[in-house]
PDB file of C-alpha atoms in Angstrom:
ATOM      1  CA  UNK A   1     152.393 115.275  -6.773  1.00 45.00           C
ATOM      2  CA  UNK A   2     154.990 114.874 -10.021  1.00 46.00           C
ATOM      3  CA  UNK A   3     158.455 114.280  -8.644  1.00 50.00           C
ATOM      4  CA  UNK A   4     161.079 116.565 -10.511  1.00 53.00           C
ATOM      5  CA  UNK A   5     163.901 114.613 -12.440  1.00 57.00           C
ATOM      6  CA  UNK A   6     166.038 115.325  -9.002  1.00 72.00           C
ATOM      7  CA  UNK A   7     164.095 113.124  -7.738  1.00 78.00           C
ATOM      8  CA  UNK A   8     163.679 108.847  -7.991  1.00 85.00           C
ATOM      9  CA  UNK A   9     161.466 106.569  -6.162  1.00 90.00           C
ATOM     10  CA  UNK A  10     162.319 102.288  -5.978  1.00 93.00           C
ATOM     11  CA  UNK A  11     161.986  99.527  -4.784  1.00 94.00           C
ATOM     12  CA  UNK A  12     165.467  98.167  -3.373  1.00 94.00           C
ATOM     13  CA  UNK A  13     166.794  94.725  -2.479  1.00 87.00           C
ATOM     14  CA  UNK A  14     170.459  95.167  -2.101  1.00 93.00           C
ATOM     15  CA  UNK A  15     172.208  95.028   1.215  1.00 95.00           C
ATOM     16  CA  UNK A  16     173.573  98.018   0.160  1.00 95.00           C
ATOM     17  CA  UNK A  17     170.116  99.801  -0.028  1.00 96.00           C
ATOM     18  CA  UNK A  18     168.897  98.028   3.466  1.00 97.00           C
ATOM     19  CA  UNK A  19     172.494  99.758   5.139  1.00 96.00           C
ATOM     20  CA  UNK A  20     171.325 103.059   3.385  1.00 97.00           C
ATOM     21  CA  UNK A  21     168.024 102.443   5.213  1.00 97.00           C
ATOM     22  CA  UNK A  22     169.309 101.553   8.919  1.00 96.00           C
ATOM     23  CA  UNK A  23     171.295 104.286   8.804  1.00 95.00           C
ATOM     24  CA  UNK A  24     168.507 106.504   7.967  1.00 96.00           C
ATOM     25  CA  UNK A  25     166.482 104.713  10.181  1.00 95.00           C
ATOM     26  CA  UNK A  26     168.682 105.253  13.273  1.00 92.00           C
ATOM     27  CA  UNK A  27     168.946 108.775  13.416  1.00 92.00           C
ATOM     28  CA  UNK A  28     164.836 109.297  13.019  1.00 92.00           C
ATOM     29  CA  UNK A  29     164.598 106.773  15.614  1.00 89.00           C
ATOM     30  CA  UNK A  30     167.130 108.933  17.801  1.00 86.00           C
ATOM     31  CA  UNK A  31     165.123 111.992  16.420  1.00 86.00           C
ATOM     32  CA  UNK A  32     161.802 110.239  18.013  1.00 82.00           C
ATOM     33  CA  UNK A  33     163.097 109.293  21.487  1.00 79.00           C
ATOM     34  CA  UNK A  34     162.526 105.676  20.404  1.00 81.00           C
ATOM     35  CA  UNK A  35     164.501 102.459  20.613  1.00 83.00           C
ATOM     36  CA  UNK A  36     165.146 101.333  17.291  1.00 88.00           C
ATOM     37  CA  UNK A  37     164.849  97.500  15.928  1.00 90.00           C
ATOM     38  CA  UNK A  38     168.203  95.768  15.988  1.00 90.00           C
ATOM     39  CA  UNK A  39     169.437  95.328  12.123  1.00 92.00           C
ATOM     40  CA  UNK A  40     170.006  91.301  12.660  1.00 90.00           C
ATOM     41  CA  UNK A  41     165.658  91.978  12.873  1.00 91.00           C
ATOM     42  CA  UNK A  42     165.690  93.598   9.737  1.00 94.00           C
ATOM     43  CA  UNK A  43     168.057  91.022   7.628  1.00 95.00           C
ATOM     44  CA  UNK A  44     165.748  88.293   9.150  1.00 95.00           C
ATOM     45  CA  UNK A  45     162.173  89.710   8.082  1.00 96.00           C
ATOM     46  CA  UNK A  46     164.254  90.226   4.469  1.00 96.00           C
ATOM     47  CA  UNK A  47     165.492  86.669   4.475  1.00 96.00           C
ATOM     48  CA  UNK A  48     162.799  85.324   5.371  1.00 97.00           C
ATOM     49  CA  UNK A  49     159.614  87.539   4.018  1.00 97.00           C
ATOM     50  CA  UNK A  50     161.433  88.555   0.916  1.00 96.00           C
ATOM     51  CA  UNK A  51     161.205  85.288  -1.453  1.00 96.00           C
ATOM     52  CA  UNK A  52     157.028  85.599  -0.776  1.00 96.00           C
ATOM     53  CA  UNK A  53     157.024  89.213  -1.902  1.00 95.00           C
ATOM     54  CA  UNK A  54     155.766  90.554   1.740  1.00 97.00           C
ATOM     55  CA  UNK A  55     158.831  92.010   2.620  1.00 98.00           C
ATOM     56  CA  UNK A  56     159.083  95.253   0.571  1.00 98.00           C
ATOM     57  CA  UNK A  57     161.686  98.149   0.701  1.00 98.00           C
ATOM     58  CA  UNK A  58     161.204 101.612  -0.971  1.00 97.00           C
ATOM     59  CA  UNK A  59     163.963 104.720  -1.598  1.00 97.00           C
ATOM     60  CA  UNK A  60     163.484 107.518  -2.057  1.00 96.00           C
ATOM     61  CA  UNK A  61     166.712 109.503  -3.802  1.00 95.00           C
ATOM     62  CA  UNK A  62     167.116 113.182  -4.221  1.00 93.00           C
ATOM     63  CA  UNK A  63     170.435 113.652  -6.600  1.00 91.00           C
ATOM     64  CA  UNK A  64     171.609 110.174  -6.273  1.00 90.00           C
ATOM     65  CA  UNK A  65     171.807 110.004  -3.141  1.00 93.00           C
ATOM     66  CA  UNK A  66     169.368 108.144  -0.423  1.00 95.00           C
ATOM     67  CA  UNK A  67     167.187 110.335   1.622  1.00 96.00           C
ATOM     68  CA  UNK A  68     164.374 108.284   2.630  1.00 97.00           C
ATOM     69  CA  UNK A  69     163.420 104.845   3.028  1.00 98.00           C
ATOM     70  CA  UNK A  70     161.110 102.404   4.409  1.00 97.00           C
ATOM     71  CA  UNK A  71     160.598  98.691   5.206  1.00 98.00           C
ATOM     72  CA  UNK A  72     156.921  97.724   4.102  1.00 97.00           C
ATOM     73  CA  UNK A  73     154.508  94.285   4.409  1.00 97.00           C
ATOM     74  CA  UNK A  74     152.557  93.304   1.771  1.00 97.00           C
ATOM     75  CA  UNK A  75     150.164  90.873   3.031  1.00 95.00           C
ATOM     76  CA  UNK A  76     146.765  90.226   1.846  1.00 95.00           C
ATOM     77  CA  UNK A  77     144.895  93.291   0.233  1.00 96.00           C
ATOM     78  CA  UNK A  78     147.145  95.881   2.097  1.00 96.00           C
ATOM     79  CA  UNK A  79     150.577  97.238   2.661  1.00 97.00           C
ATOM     80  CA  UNK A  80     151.639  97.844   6.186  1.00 95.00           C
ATOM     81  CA  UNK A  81     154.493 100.526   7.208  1.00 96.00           C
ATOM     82  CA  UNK A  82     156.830  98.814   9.381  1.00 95.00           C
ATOM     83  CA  UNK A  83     159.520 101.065   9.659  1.00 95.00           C
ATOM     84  CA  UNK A  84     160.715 104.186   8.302  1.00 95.00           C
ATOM     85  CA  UNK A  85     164.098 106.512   8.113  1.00 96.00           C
ATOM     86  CA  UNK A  86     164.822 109.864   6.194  1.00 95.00           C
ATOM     87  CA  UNK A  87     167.895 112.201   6.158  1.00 95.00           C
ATOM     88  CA  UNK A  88     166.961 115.044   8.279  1.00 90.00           C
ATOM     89  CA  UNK A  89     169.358 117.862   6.887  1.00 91.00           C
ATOM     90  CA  UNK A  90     167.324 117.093   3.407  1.00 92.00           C
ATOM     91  CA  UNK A  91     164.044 117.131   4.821  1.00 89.00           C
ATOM     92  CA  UNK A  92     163.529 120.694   2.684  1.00 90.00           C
ATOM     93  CA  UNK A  93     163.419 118.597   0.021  1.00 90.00           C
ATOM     94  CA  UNK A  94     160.448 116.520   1.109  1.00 92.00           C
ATOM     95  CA  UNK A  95     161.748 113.134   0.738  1.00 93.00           C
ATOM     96  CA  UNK A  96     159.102 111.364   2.995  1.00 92.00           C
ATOM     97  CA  UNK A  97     156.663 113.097   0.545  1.00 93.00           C
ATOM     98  CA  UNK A  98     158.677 111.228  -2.294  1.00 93.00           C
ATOM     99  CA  UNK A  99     158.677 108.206  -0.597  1.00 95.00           C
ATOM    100  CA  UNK A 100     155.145 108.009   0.179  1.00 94.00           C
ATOM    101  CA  UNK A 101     153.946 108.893  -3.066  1.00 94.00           C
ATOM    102  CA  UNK A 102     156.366 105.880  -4.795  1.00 95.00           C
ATOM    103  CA  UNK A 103     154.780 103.368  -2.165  1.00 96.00           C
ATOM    104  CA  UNK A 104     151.062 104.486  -2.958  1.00 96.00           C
ATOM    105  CA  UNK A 105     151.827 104.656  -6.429  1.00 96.00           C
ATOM    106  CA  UNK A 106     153.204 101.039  -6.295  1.00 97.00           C
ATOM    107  CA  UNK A 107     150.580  99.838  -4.379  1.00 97.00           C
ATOM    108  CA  UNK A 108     147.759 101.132  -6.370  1.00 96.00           C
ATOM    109  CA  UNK A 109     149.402  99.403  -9.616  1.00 97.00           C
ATOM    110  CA  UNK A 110     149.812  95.914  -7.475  1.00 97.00           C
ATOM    111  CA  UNK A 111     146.317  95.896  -6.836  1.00 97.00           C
ATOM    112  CA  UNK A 112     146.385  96.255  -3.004  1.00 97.00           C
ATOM    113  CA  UNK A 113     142.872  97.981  -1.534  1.00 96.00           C
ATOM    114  CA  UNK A 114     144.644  99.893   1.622  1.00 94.00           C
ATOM    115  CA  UNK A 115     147.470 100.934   3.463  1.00 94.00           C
ATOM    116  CA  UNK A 116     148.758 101.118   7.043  1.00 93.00           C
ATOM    117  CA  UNK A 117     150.755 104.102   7.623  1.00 92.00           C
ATOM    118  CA  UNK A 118     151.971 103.179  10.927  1.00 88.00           C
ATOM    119  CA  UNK A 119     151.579 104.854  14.890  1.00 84.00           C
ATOM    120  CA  UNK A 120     151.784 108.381  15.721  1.00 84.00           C
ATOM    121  CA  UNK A 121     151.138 109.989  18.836  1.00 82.00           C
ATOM    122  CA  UNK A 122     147.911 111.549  18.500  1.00 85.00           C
ATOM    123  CA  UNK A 123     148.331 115.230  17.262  1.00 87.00           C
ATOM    124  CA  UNK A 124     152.179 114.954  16.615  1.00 86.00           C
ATOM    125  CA  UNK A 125     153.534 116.498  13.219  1.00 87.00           C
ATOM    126  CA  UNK A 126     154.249 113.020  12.305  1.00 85.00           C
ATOM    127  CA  UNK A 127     150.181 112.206  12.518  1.00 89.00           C
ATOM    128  CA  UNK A 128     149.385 115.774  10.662  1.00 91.00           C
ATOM    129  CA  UNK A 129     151.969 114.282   8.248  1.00 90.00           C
ATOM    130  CA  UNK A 130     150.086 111.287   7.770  1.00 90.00           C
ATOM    131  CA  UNK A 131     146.546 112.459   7.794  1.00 91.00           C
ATOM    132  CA  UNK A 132     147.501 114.921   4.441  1.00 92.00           C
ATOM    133  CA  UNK A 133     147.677 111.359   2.721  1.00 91.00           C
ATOM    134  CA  UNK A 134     144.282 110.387   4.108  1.00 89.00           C
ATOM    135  CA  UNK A 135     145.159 108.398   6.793  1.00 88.00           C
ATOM    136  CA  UNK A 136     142.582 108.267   9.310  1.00 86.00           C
ATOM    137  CA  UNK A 137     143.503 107.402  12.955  1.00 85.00           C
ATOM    138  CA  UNK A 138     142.507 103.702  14.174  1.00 84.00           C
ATOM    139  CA  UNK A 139     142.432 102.269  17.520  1.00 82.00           C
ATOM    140  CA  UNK A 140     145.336 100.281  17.845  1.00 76.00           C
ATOM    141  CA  UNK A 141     145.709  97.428  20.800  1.00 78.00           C
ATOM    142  CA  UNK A 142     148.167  95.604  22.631  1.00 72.00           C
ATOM    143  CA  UNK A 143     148.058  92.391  24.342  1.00 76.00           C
ATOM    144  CA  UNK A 144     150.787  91.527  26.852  1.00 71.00           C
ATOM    145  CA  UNK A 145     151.491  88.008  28.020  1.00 73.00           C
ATOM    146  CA  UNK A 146     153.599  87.794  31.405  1.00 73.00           C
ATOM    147  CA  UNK A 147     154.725  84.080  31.924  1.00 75.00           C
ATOM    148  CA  UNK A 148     153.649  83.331  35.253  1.00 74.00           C
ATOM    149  CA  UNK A 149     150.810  86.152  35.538  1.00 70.00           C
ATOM    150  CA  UNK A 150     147.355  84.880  36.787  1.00 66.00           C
ATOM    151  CA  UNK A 151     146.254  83.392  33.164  1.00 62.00           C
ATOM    152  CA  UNK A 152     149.517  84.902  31.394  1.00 54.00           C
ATOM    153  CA  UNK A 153     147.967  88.414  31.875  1.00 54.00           C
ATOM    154  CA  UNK A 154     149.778  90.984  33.378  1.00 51.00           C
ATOM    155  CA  UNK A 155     147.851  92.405  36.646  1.00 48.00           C
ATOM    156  CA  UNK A 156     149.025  96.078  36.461  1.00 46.00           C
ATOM    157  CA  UNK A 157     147.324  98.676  35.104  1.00 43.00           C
ATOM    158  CA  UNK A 158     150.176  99.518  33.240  1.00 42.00           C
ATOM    159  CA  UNK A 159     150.304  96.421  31.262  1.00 41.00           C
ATOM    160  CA  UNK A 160     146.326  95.648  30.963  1.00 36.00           C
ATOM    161  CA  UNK A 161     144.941  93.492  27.821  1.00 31.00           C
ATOM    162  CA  UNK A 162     143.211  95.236  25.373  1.00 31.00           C
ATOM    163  CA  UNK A 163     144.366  98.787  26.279  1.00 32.00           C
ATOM    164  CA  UNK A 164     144.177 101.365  23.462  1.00 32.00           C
ATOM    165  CA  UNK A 165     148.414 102.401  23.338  1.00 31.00           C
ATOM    166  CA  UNK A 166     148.340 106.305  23.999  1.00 38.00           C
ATOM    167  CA  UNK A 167     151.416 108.415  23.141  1.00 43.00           C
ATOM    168  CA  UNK A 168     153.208 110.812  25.632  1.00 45.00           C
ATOM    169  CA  UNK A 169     152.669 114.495  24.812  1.00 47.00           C
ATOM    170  CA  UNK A 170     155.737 115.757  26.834  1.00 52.00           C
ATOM    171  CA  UNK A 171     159.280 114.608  26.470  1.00 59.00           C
ATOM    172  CA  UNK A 172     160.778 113.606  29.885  1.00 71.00           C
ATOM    173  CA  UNK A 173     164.656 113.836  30.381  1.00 69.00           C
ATOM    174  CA  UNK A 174     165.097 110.039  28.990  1.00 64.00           C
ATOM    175  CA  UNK A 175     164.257 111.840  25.553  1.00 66.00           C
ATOM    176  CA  UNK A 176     166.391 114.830  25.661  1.00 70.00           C
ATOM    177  CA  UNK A 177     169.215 112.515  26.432  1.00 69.00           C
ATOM    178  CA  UNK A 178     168.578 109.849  24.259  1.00 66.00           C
ATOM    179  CA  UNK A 179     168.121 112.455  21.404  1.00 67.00           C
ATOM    180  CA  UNK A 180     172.211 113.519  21.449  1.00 66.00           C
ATOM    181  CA  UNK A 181     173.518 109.980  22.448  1.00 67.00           C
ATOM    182  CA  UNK A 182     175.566 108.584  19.293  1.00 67.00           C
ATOM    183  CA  UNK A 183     174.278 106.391  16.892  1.00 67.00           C
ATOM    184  CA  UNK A 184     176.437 103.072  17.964  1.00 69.00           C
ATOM    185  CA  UNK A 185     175.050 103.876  21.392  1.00 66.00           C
ATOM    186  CA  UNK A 186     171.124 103.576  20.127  1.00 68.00           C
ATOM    187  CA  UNK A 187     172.045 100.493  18.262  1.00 64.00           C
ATOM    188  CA  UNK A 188     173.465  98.448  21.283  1.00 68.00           C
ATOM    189  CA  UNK A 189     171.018  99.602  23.014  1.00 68.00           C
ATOM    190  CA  UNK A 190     168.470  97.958  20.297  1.00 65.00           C
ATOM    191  CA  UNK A 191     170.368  94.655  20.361  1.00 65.00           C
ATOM    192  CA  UNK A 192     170.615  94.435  24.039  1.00 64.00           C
ATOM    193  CA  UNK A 193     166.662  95.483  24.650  1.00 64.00           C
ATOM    194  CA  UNK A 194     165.111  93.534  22.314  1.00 60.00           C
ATOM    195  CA  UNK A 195     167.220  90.456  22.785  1.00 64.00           C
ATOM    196  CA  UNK A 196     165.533  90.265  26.087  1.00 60.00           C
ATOM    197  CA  UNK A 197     162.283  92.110  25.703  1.00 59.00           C
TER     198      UNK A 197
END
């Protein structure tokens, strides 16, 4: 899939570029009904993942401008999507198509054998998105410890060891409010939640 001379795929290191990303990143996370990562998070894994080469992010730009970008790990023989953000009044211009194809393209060349392309709810777009790249669906688990819990394990149902995570296929209220609530709103919302989560 030959990118047109519109478009530019790169790696970026600039605070500049990881702004460009958050703020990408914030509005798909608002898109998604999902409470993003606080940026502090973000500088951190870069300070402190970036000197070793695991922390990795990618543009992709469409006419000079920014319109899609992710925050990878390289680690071992594969390169794991953490996080990922695109501009969605340019999304006729495929720029998580550009974006993906840079990353693969750079991965294949740096010698890594796979690559995680991250959750999706079972038959979302976002996992019919993925699968066109061959993704294939894995199992992924979750193990909660609750200090004070019998053993550290939580006793509910709700928080079991081991349990497969399974997406919701309907969107309750929560999600068609959280979808129109302003970006500075999300991003508290991030610090304050995972600060104590």
């Amino acid at each position: 899939m030959p990118m047109s001379s519109a478009w530019a795929g790169r790696e970026a290191s600039s605070e500049h570029d990881l702004r460009a990303f958050y703020a990408l990143y914030l509005r798909t996370m608002r898109r998604r009904s999902t409470l993003p990562r606080p940026y502090r998070q973000l500088r951190e894994d870069r300070r402190l993942l970036g000197p070793s080469g695991a922390f990795r992010l990618f543009v992709a730009e469409h006419e000079g401008d920014i319109v899609a970008a992710g925050v990878y790990h390289a680690l071992g023989d594969g390169v794991d999507l953490l996080y990922n953000g695109s501009d969605d009044s340019r999304l006729d211009v495929r720029p998580n198509h550009a974006l993906y194809w840079h990353v693969i393209e750079w991965a294949a060349a740096a010698g890594y054998a796979h690559m995680d392309f991250g959750h999706a709810r079972p038959g979302s777009s976002l996992a019919g998105f993925k699968a066109q790249w061959s993704a294939r669906e894995v199992p992924e688990y979750r193990y909660d410890y609750v200090p004070g819990a019998a053993g550290g394990v939580a006793a509910s149902p709700r928080a079991s060891v081991g349990r497969a995570l399974e997406g919701r296929a309907r969107q309750g209220r929560l999600e068609r409010v959280w979808q129109h609530l302003p970006l500075s709103l999300t991003r508290l919302a991030a610090g304050v939640a995972h600060r104590y989560l």
